[in-house]
Amino acid sequence: MLIPTYPIPPSRHYQQTVQTLPRLDGRTIAITGCTSGTGQVMAQTCGARGARIVMLNRPSARAEEALAALEEAGIDAVLVPCDLQRFASVRDAAEALAQVCPEGLDVLCNNAGVMGLPDQATADGCDVQMQTNHLSHFLLTSLVWPLLEAAAEARGEARVVNHSSGARRGPRLQAAYLGANGGNLGGDGFPGLGKWRRYQQSKLANLLFTYALHDRMAAARPGRGIKSLCAHPGPTNSGLQAKTANAGGTRLLDQLILWRTLRVAQSVEDGALGILRAGFDPEAQSGAFYGPIGRGKPGPAQLLPPERDPASEQMLWEMSLSTTGVTDFFEHQTVSRKSA
Ligand SMILES: NC(=O)c1ccc[n+]([C@@H]2O[C@H](COP(=O)([O-])OP(=O)(O)OC[C@H]3O[C@@H](n4cnc5c(N)ncnc54)[C@H](OP(=O)(O)O)[C@@H]3O)[C@@H](O)[C@H]2O)c1
């Protein structure tokens, strides 16, 4: 494969930052995409600090191996199958979560992501990147809302953490990318910018979803103690780049983007610090955004200035409701369905 390889750099900020995070005994943390990369580091870090880990991974040998690794480390972990390319699988995962989290869910980390994939539709008709990276996370968050509320009521707060990217920077969010228009969103022709525009739109959606959720839950559910936060890892040497290359990322543009990322990339431990701070920093406020400062630069996860765009946030909310079939984001009855 034509993917450039760079030695994984040593972690520079991980140990110091993790020491500032609290113990997590008695907390339940659900993480999408923790077979590798930042999600796996988060699972290991939170598990080592006493949390129970719910691994939301699509079925694979990688998912089984990641579960076994946590169990070998003495971490209380459970694997719930969740394929973010299928809304039906997300719905099944939410049902399973209600069964395995009777004490509620303290943190939902919407971490999983794919990057630079061809212009293909999922079985639900959506862009494969937008459905995996944003739409399914929108649906999942809505479906597990009662579990977040249960944790917030029992233990004072719960959090939703979304994982964006430096690649979010670019044109404003467009409704077409959020609809069932998969396979018809720029194509894969020369010079091959379409896949990167689709990724940009999906990562921008992660950040705007954070803000849209922050505003709407404050209005719909005042005082319930749930925080909506976001992070971006900075360029990180994870499994992501190889997957892009293996999915046909062989054009000059693809190679340039992957090379530029890996040339400056930091370790996955350092890349995970944004979601760790958003998830567990005791000072973190709802609506906060953590990550390295600057576009395409590695560095310690810091509190970043907000990037609000109310019109795009409103459009994202309406389109995401419509495409996922959610009628009222805050009124899914996952928990009560179980006890009914
Ligand atoms: N690495 C970077 O430089 C970088 C930069 C900016 C933002 N990010 C963001 O950081 C997040 C984590 O990425 P990473 O760098 O840690 O990459 P990674 O090592 O490739 O991890 C991505 C995770 O997402 C999972 N995933 C992919 N498709 C899925 C699906 N359909 N259903 C369920 N899980 C799925 C993968 O599971 P499988 O094993 O099943 O594929 C894997 O566990 C992503 O949201 C990414 O966009 C990364």
Tab-separated table of C-alpha atoms and ligand atoms in Angstrom:
chain	number	residue	atom	x	y	z
A	1	MET	CA	0.000	0.000	0.000
A	2	LEU	CA	1.184	3.491	-0.772
A	3	ILE	CA	0.664	4.812	2.705
A	4	PRO	CA	3.650	6.692	4.082
A	5	THR	CA	4.839	5.320	7.385
A	6	TYR	CA	6.305	7.294	10.201
A	7	PRO	CA	7.534	6.005	13.543
A	8	ILE	CA	4.943	6.581	16.269
A	9	PRO	CA	6.267	9.416	18.418
A	10	PRO	CA	6.517	9.088	22.175
A	11	SER	CA	3.598	10.435	24.222
A	12	ARG	CA	4.413	13.912	25.477
A	13	HIS	CA	1.332	15.073	27.359
A	14	TYR	CA	-0.629	11.932	28.274
A	15	GLN	CA	0.765	11.061	31.718
A	16	GLN	CA	0.627	14.604	33.000
A	17	THR	CA	-2.931	15.259	31.788
A	18	VAL	CA	-4.384	11.946	32.926
A	19	GLN	CA	-3.148	12.645	36.438
A	20	THR	CA	-5.488	15.649	36.548
A	21	LEU	CA	-8.554	13.458	35.907
A	22	PRO	CA	-10.584	11.985	38.772
A	23	ARG	CA	-11.097	8.336	39.709
A	24	LEU	CA	-14.114	6.879	37.907
A	25	ASP	CA	-15.269	4.133	40.265
A	26	GLY	CA	-18.997	3.505	39.960
A	27	ARG	CA	-19.204	5.258	36.551
A	28	THR	CA	-20.256	3.625	33.295
A	29	ILE	CA	-18.667	4.899	30.095
A	30	ALA	CA	-19.851	3.892	26.617
A	31	ILE	CA	-17.439	4.498	23.720
A	32	THR	CA	-18.053	3.995	20.016
A	33	GLY	CA	-15.100	2.754	17.978
A	34	CYS	CA	-12.712	1.439	20.617
A	35	THR	CA	-11.027	-1.356	18.667
A	36	SER	CA	-8.072	0.955	18.032
A	37	GLY	CA	-6.902	4.561	18.179
A	38	THR	CA	-8.227	7.190	20.538
A	39	GLY	CA	-11.307	5.169	21.515
A	40	GLN	CA	-9.152	2.271	22.647
A	41	VAL	CA	-6.923	4.579	24.703
A	42	MET	CA	-10.001	6.110	26.300
A	43	ALA	CA	-11.372	2.659	27.167
A	44	GLN	CA	-8.057	1.601	28.714
A	45	THR	CA	-7.582	4.880	30.578
A	46	CYS	CA	-11.103	5.032	32.017
A	47	GLY	CA	-11.095	1.327	32.856
A	48	ALA	CA	-7.792	1.691	34.712
A	49	ARG	CA	-9.366	4.531	36.718
A	50	GLY	CA	-12.206	2.285	37.877
A	51	ALA	CA	-14.961	2.850	35.296
A	52	ARG	CA	-17.075	0.155	33.745
A	53	ILE	CA	-16.585	0.253	29.974
A	54	VAL	CA	-19.261	-0.450	27.378
A	55	MET	CA	-17.531	-0.994	24.047
A	56	LEU	CA	-19.758	-0.039	21.112
A	57	ASN	CA	-18.026	-1.712	18.175
A	58	ARG	CA	-19.176	-3.321	14.969
A	59	PRO	CA	-18.756	-7.114	15.133
A	60	SER	CA	-15.207	-8.192	14.187
A	61	ALA	CA	-12.194	-10.078	15.468
A	62	ARG	CA	-10.746	-6.635	16.338
A	63	ALA	CA	-13.711	-5.964	18.611
A	64	GLU	CA	-13.273	-9.314	20.387
A	65	GLU	CA	-9.527	-8.731	20.788
A	66	ALA	CA	-10.077	-5.242	22.206
A	67	LEU	CA	-12.548	-6.657	24.739
A	68	ALA	CA	-10.129	-9.437	25.699
A	69	ALA	CA	-7.323	-6.889	26.190
A	70	LEU	CA	-9.432	-4.879	28.645
A	71	GLU	CA	-10.493	-8.009	30.503
A	72	GLU	CA	-6.877	-9.168	30.756
A	73	ALA	CA	-6.038	-5.822	32.325
A	74	GLY	CA	-8.709	-6.507	34.964
A	75	ILE	CA	-11.118	-3.914	33.570
A	76	ASP	CA	-14.868	-4.401	33.867
A	77	ALA	CA	-15.911	-4.279	30.214
A	78	VAL	CA	-18.773	-5.412	28.033
A	79	LEU	CA	-19.064	-5.457	24.248
A	80	VAL	CA	-22.287	-4.253	22.638
A	81	PRO	CA	-22.432	-4.736	18.852
A	82	CYS	CA	-23.039	-1.414	17.098
A	83	ASP	CA	-22.466	-0.861	13.393
A	84	LEU	CA	-22.742	2.855	12.777
A	85	GLN	CA	-23.316	2.268	9.071
A	86	ARG	CA	-26.770	0.839	9.862
A	87	PHE	CA	-29.474	2.679	11.811
A	88	ALA	CA	-31.082	-0.677	12.688
A	89	SER	CA	-27.876	-1.779	14.389
A	90	VAL	CA	-27.725	1.490	16.349
A	91	ARG	CA	-31.288	0.931	17.519
A	92	ASP	CA	-30.412	-2.620	18.616
A	93	ALA	CA	-27.348	-1.303	20.431
A	94	ALA	CA	-29.463	1.239	22.306
A	95	GLU	CA	-31.824	-1.538	23.412
A	96	ALA	CA	-28.856	-3.572	24.608
A	97	LEU	CA	-27.424	-0.562	26.437
A	98	ALA	CA	-30.636	-0.197	28.391
A	99	GLN	CA	-30.171	-3.798	29.533
A	100	VAL	CA	-26.481	-3.549	30.451
A	101	CYS	CA	-26.632	-0.102	32.081
A	102	PRO	CA	-29.385	-0.372	34.708
A	103	GLU	CA	-27.572	2.345	36.709
A	104	GLY	CA	-27.558	4.742	33.771
A	105	LEU	CA	-24.790	5.974	31.514
A	106	ASP	CA	-22.339	8.549	32.870
A	107	VAL	CA	-20.543	9.314	29.615
A	108	LEU	CA	-21.389	8.517	26.012
A	109	CYS	CA	-18.320	9.149	23.862
A	110	ASN	CA	-19.213	9.353	20.181
A	111	ASN	CA	-15.663	8.666	19.052
A	112	ALA	CA	-15.831	6.285	16.062
A	113	GLY	CA	-15.002	7.640	12.668
A	114	VAL	CA	-14.019	6.835	9.113
A	115	MET	CA	-12.109	9.178	6.819
A	116	GLY	CA	-11.780	9.731	3.113
A	117	LEU	CA	-14.002	6.889	1.909
A	118	PRO	CA	-15.436	6.669	-1.641
A	119	ASP	CA	-18.782	8.260	-2.505
A	120	GLN	CA	-20.937	5.361	-1.394
A	121	ALA	CA	-24.399	5.040	0.107
A	122	THR	CA	-25.091	2.974	3.197
A	123	ALA	CA	-28.057	0.599	3.288
A	124	ASP	CA	-29.984	3.577	4.706
A	125	GLY	CA	-29.103	5.658	1.653
A	126	CYS	CA	-26.811	8.105	3.468
A	127	ASP	CA	-23.214	9.036	2.796
A	128	VAL	CA	-21.030	6.403	4.430
A	129	GLN	CA	-18.892	9.027	6.184
A	130	MET	CA	-21.771	11.223	7.384
A	131	GLN	CA	-23.783	8.258	8.674
A	132	THR	CA	-20.840	6.682	10.505
A	133	ASN	CA	-19.377	9.897	11.869
A	134	HIS	CA	-22.468	11.950	12.704
A	135	LEU	CA	-25.964	10.648	11.885
A	136	SER	CA	-25.676	7.374	13.785
A	137	HIS	CA	-24.160	9.185	16.756
A	138	PHE	CA	-27.085	11.631	16.689
A	139	LEU	CA	-29.516	8.686	16.716
A	140	LEU	CA	-27.597	6.819	19.423
A	141	THR	CA	-27.456	9.867	21.686
A	142	SER	CA	-31.181	10.369	21.360
A	143	LEU	CA	-31.953	6.711	22.049
A	144	VAL	CA	-29.807	6.539	25.201
A	145	TRP	CA	-30.987	9.892	26.550
A	146	PRO	CA	-32.983	8.268	29.380
A	147	LEU	CA	-29.810	6.459	30.489
A	148	LEU	CA	-27.876	9.733	30.599
A	149	GLU	CA	-30.698	11.315	32.569
A	150	ALA	CA	-30.710	8.373	34.978
A	151	ALA	CA	-26.947	8.782	35.619
A	152	ALA	CA	-27.264	12.544	36.012
A	153	GLU	CA	-30.061	12.097	38.518
A	154	ALA	CA	-28.174	9.457	40.486
A	155	ARG	CA	-24.684	10.953	40.405
A	156	GLY	CA	-25.083	14.655	39.608
A	157	GLU	CA	-24.059	14.788	35.974
A	158	ALA	CA	-23.663	12.897	32.700
A	159	ARG	CA	-21.857	13.863	29.507
A	160	VAL	CA	-22.058	13.417	25.747
A	161	VAL	CA	-18.660	13.794	24.085
A	162	ASN	CA	-18.341	14.112	20.313
A	163	HIS	CA	-15.098	13.703	18.376
A	164	SER	CA	-14.454	16.222	15.621
A	165	SER	CA	-11.275	17.012	13.694
A	166	GLY	CA	-9.035	19.802	12.501
A	167	ALA	CA	-10.457	18.838	9.107
A	168	ARG	CA	-13.798	20.392	10.159
A	169	ARG	CA	-12.500	23.718	8.834
A	170	GLY	CA	-13.845	24.530	5.363
A	171	PRO	CA	-17.172	25.422	3.746
A	172	ARG	CA	-20.290	25.803	5.909
A	173	LEU	CA	-22.400	22.726	6.539
A	174	GLN	CA	-24.707	21.903	3.624
A	175	ALA	CA	-28.023	20.079	4.008
A	176	ALA	CA	-27.349	17.704	1.109
A	177	TYR	CA	-24.611	15.909	3.060
A	178	LEU	CA	-27.034	15.154	5.912
A	179	GLY	CA	-29.784	13.713	3.728
A	180	ALA	CA	-30.178	10.323	2.067
A	181	ASN	CA	-27.953	11.347	-0.816
A	182	GLY	CA	-25.179	8.787	-0.452
A	183	GLY	CA	-23.315	8.075	-3.683
A	184	ASN	CA	-24.300	11.453	-5.088
A	185	LEU	CA	-22.102	13.807	-3.094
A	186	GLY	CA	-19.210	14.874	-5.249
A	187	GLY	CA	-18.112	11.505	-6.573
A	188	ASP	CA	-14.570	10.196	-6.701
A	189	GLY	CA	-13.334	11.746	-9.929
A	190	PHE	CA	-10.141	13.708	-10.439
A	191	PRO	CA	-8.647	15.367	-8.447
A	192	GLY	CA	-10.420	13.422	-5.682
A	193	LEU	CA	-11.476	16.281	-3.417
A	194	GLY	CA	-15.009	14.899	-2.939
A	195	LYS	CA	-14.128	12.349	-0.248
A	196	TRP	CA	-12.261	14.998	1.741
A	197	ARG	CA	-15.157	17.457	1.454
A	198	ARG	CA	-17.533	14.725	2.725
A	199	TYR	CA	-15.167	14.081	5.651
A	200	GLN	CA	-14.947	17.830	6.386
A	201	GLN	CA	-18.737	18.094	6.437
A	202	SER	CA	-19.094	15.113	8.780
A	203	LYS	CA	-16.490	16.448	11.221
A	204	LEU	CA	-18.042	19.920	11.144
A	205	ALA	CA	-21.342	18.177	11.936
A	206	ASN	CA	-19.749	16.664	15.081
A	207	LEU	CA	-18.950	20.110	16.465
A	208	LEU	CA	-22.232	21.735	15.447
A	209	PHE	CA	-24.186	18.820	16.934
A	210	THR	CA	-22.413	19.504	20.245
A	211	TYR	CA	-23.577	23.127	20.271
A	212	ALA	CA	-27.065	22.341	18.974
A	213	LEU	CA	-27.523	19.699	21.669
A	214	HIS	CA	-26.175	22.035	24.362
A	215	ASP	CA	-28.763	24.708	23.494
A	216	ARG	CA	-31.720	22.406	22.992
A	217	MET	CA	-31.295	20.299	26.105
A	218	ALA	CA	-31.014	23.456	28.187
A	219	ALA	CA	-34.387	24.526	26.784
A	220	ALA	CA	-36.103	21.112	26.800
A	221	ARG	CA	-34.597	19.700	29.978
A	222	PRO	CA	-33.360	22.532	32.176
A	223	GLY	CA	-31.355	21.529	35.211
A	224	ARG	CA	-30.962	17.860	34.318
A	225	GLY	CA	-27.153	17.927	34.660
A	226	ILE	CA	-26.191	16.631	31.224
A	227	LYS	CA	-23.271	18.278	29.414
A	228	SER	CA	-22.613	18.286	25.691
A	229	LEU	CA	-18.915	18.582	24.813
A	230	CYS	CA	-16.587	18.113	21.897
A	231	ALA	CA	-12.921	17.419	21.223
A	232	HIS	CA	-10.555	17.043	18.313
A	233	PRO	CA	-7.375	14.987	18.583
A	234	GLY	CA	-4.997	16.839	16.281
A	235	PRO	CA	-3.030	14.778	13.782
A	236	THR	CA	-2.664	11.369	15.404
A	237	ASN	CA	-0.862	8.249	14.260
A	238	SER	CA	-3.752	5.775	14.654
A	239	GLY	CA	-5.348	3.143	12.438
A	240	LEU	CA	-7.309	5.793	10.559
A	241	GLN	CA	-4.832	6.698	7.812
A	242	ALA	CA	-4.157	3.097	6.788
A	243	LYS	CA	-7.892	2.465	6.487
A	244	THR	CA	-8.234	5.465	4.160
A	245	ALA	CA	-5.368	4.207	2.019
A	246	ASN	CA	-6.787	0.676	1.920
A	247	ALA	CA	-10.194	2.021	0.857
A	248	GLY	CA	-8.722	3.406	-2.354
A	249	GLY	CA	-6.900	6.443	-1.034
A	250	THR	CA	-4.139	6.193	-3.604
A	251	ARG	CA	-4.528	9.421	-5.558
A	252	LEU	CA	-1.833	12.045	-5.267
A	253	LEU	CA	-4.186	14.214	-3.194
A	254	ASP	CA	-4.916	11.342	-0.794
A	255	GLN	CA	-1.233	10.583	-0.398
A	256	LEU	CA	-0.442	14.224	0.227
A	257	ILE	CA	-3.117	14.575	2.921
A	258	LEU	CA	-2.113	11.333	4.657
A	259	TRP	CA	1.584	12.229	4.442
A	260	ARG	CA	0.973	15.714	5.827
A	261	THR	CA	-0.939	14.238	8.786
A	262	LEU	CA	1.505	11.476	9.630
A	263	ARG	CA	4.553	13.711	9.250
A	264	VAL	CA	3.496	15.762	12.282
A	265	ALA	CA	1.238	13.241	14.036
A	266	GLN	CA	1.329	12.604	17.748
A	267	SER	CA	0.801	9.345	19.621
A	268	VAL	CA	-2.698	7.957	20.103
A	269	GLU	CA	-2.323	8.556	23.849
A	270	ASP	CA	-1.808	12.260	23.252
A	271	GLY	CA	-4.546	12.254	20.591
A	272	ALA	CA	-7.020	10.851	23.137
A	273	LEU	CA	-6.506	13.678	25.628
A	274	GLY	CA	-9.237	15.876	24.133
A	275	ILE	CA	-11.988	13.305	24.610
A	276	LEU	CA	-10.577	12.436	28.033
A	277	ARG	CA	-10.670	16.052	29.183
A	278	ALA	CA	-14.131	16.580	27.686
A	279	GLY	CA	-15.330	13.409	29.374
A	280	PHE	CA	-13.800	13.804	32.816
A	281	ASP	CA	-12.180	17.162	33.507
A	282	PRO	CA	-14.032	18.302	36.641
A	283	GLU	CA	-13.933	21.914	35.380
A	284	ALA	CA	-15.452	21.146	31.956
A	285	GLN	CA	-18.606	23.106	31.123
A	286	SER	CA	-21.300	22.085	28.659
A	287	GLY	CA	-20.566	23.435	25.182
A	288	ALA	CA	-16.783	23.259	25.687
A	289	PHE	CA	-14.428	22.168	22.923
A	290	TYR	CA	-10.980	20.668	23.638
A	291	GLY	CA	-8.002	19.971	21.426
A	292	PRO	CA	-4.648	21.180	20.217
A	293	ILE	CA	-4.572	24.785	19.058
A	294	GLY	CA	-4.186	25.379	15.346
A	295	ARG	CA	-5.031	23.594	12.157
A	296	GLY	CA	-3.146	20.368	11.498
A	297	LYS	CA	-0.896	20.801	14.504
A	298	PRO	CA	-0.322	18.339	17.336
A	299	GLY	CA	-0.148	19.458	20.946
A	300	PRO	CA	-1.784	19.242	24.348
A	301	ALA	CA	-5.573	19.248	24.549
A	302	GLN	CA	-6.657	22.737	25.573
A	303	LEU	CA	-9.963	24.524	25.939
A	304	LEU	CA	-10.625	26.095	22.526
A	305	PRO	CA	-12.751	29.116	21.605
A	306	PRO	CA	-16.302	28.257	20.487
A	307	GLU	CA	-17.085	28.148	16.760
A	308	ARG	CA	-20.798	28.874	16.810
A	309	ASP	CA	-22.973	29.013	13.665
A	310	PRO	CA	-26.630	29.080	14.812
A	311	ALA	CA	-28.164	28.802	11.318
A	312	SER	CA	-26.079	25.727	10.487
A	313	GLU	CA	-26.803	24.241	13.903
A	314	GLN	CA	-30.548	24.629	13.329
A	315	MET	CA	-30.275	23.066	9.869
A	316	LEU	CA	-28.186	20.192	11.228
A	317	TRP	CA	-30.755	19.498	13.933
A	318	GLU	CA	-33.711	19.438	11.549
A	319	MET	CA	-31.929	17.376	8.889
A	320	SER	CA	-30.572	14.890	11.422
A	321	LEU	CA	-34.044	14.379	12.939
A	322	SER	CA	-35.536	13.856	9.514
A	323	THR	CA	-32.855	11.482	8.190
A	324	THR	CA	-32.676	9.312	11.319
A	325	GLY	CA	-36.452	9.261	11.805
A	326	VAL	CA	-36.274	10.687	15.318
A	327	THR	CA	-39.407	12.679	16.096
A	328	ASP	CA	-38.526	14.062	19.533
A	329	PHE	CA	-34.840	13.853	20.423
A	330	PHE	CA	-35.428	13.886	24.167
A	331	GLU	CA	-38.461	11.599	24.340
A	332	HIS	CA	-37.234	8.149	23.319
A	333	GLN	CA	-38.331	5.578	25.857
A	334	THR	CA	-35.375	3.173	25.853
A	335	VAL	CA	-35.393	2.676	29.608
A	336	SER	CA	-39.117	2.695	30.167
A	337	ARG	CA	-39.621	0.298	27.222
A	338	LYS	CA	-37.450	-2.144	29.136
A	339	SER	CA	-39.455	-1.822	32.323
A	340	ALA	CA	-42.851	-1.604	30.595
B	1	LIG	N1	-6.142	10.064	13.659
B	1	LIG	C1	-6.262	11.337	13.338
B	1	LIG	O1	-5.295	11.980	12.879
B	1	LIG	C2	-7.566	12.045	13.551
B	1	LIG	C3	-7.608	13.417	13.305
B	1	LIG	C4	-8.804	14.095	13.499
B	1	LIG	C5	-9.925	13.423	13.956
B	1	LIG	N2	-9.873	12.082	14.191
B	1	LIG	C6	-11.102	11.435	14.674
B	1	LIG	O2	-10.805	10.643	15.806
B	1	LIG	C7	-11.776	9.593	15.908
B	1	LIG	C8	-11.057	8.297	16.216
B	1	LIG	O3	-10.234	7.958	15.104
B	1	LIG	P1	-8.822	7.242	15.258
B	1	LIG	O4	-7.806	8.161	14.735
B	1	LIG	O5	-8.681	6.685	16.605
B	1	LIG	O6	-8.999	6.100	14.132
B	1	LIG	P2	-9.101	4.503	14.239
B	1	LIG	O7	-7.932	3.965	14.988
B	1	LIG	O8	-9.312	4.040	12.844
B	1	LIG	O9	-10.403	4.272	15.097
B	1	LIG	C9	-11.685	4.441	14.544
B	1	LIG	C10	-12.665	3.542	15.252
B	1	LIG	O10	-13.951	3.723	14.646
B	1	LIG	C11	-14.507	2.441	14.424
B	1	LIG	N3	-15.496	2.390	13.352
B	1	LIG	C12	-15.334	2.677	12.045
B	1	LIG	N4	-16.464	2.420	11.368
B	1	LIG	C13	-17.364	1.967	12.262
B	1	LIG	C14	-18.711	1.527	12.172
B	1	LIG	N5	-19.373	1.473	11.012
B	1	LIG	N6	-19.331	1.126	13.306
B	1	LIG	C15	-18.674	1.142	14.491
B	1	LIG	N7	-17.400	1.535	14.632
B	1	LIG	C16	-16.746	1.942	13.526
B	1	LIG	C17	-13.311	1.572	14.107
B	1	LIG	O11	-13.670	0.214	14.265
B	1	LIG	P3	-13.270	-0.956	13.230
B	1	LIG	O12	-12.110	-1.645	13.857
B	1	LIG	O13	-14.507	-1.806	13.158
B	1	LIG	O14	-12.934	-0.310	11.916
B	1	LIG	C18	-12.323	2.063	15.139
B	1	LIG	O15	-12.543	1.429	16.379
B	1	LIG	C19	-12.559	9.612	14.598
B	1	LIG	O16	-13.815	10.205	14.804
B	1	LIG	C20	-11.711	10.475	13.682
B	1	LIG	O17	-12.478	11.142	12.711
B	1	LIG	C21	-8.705	11.390	14.008
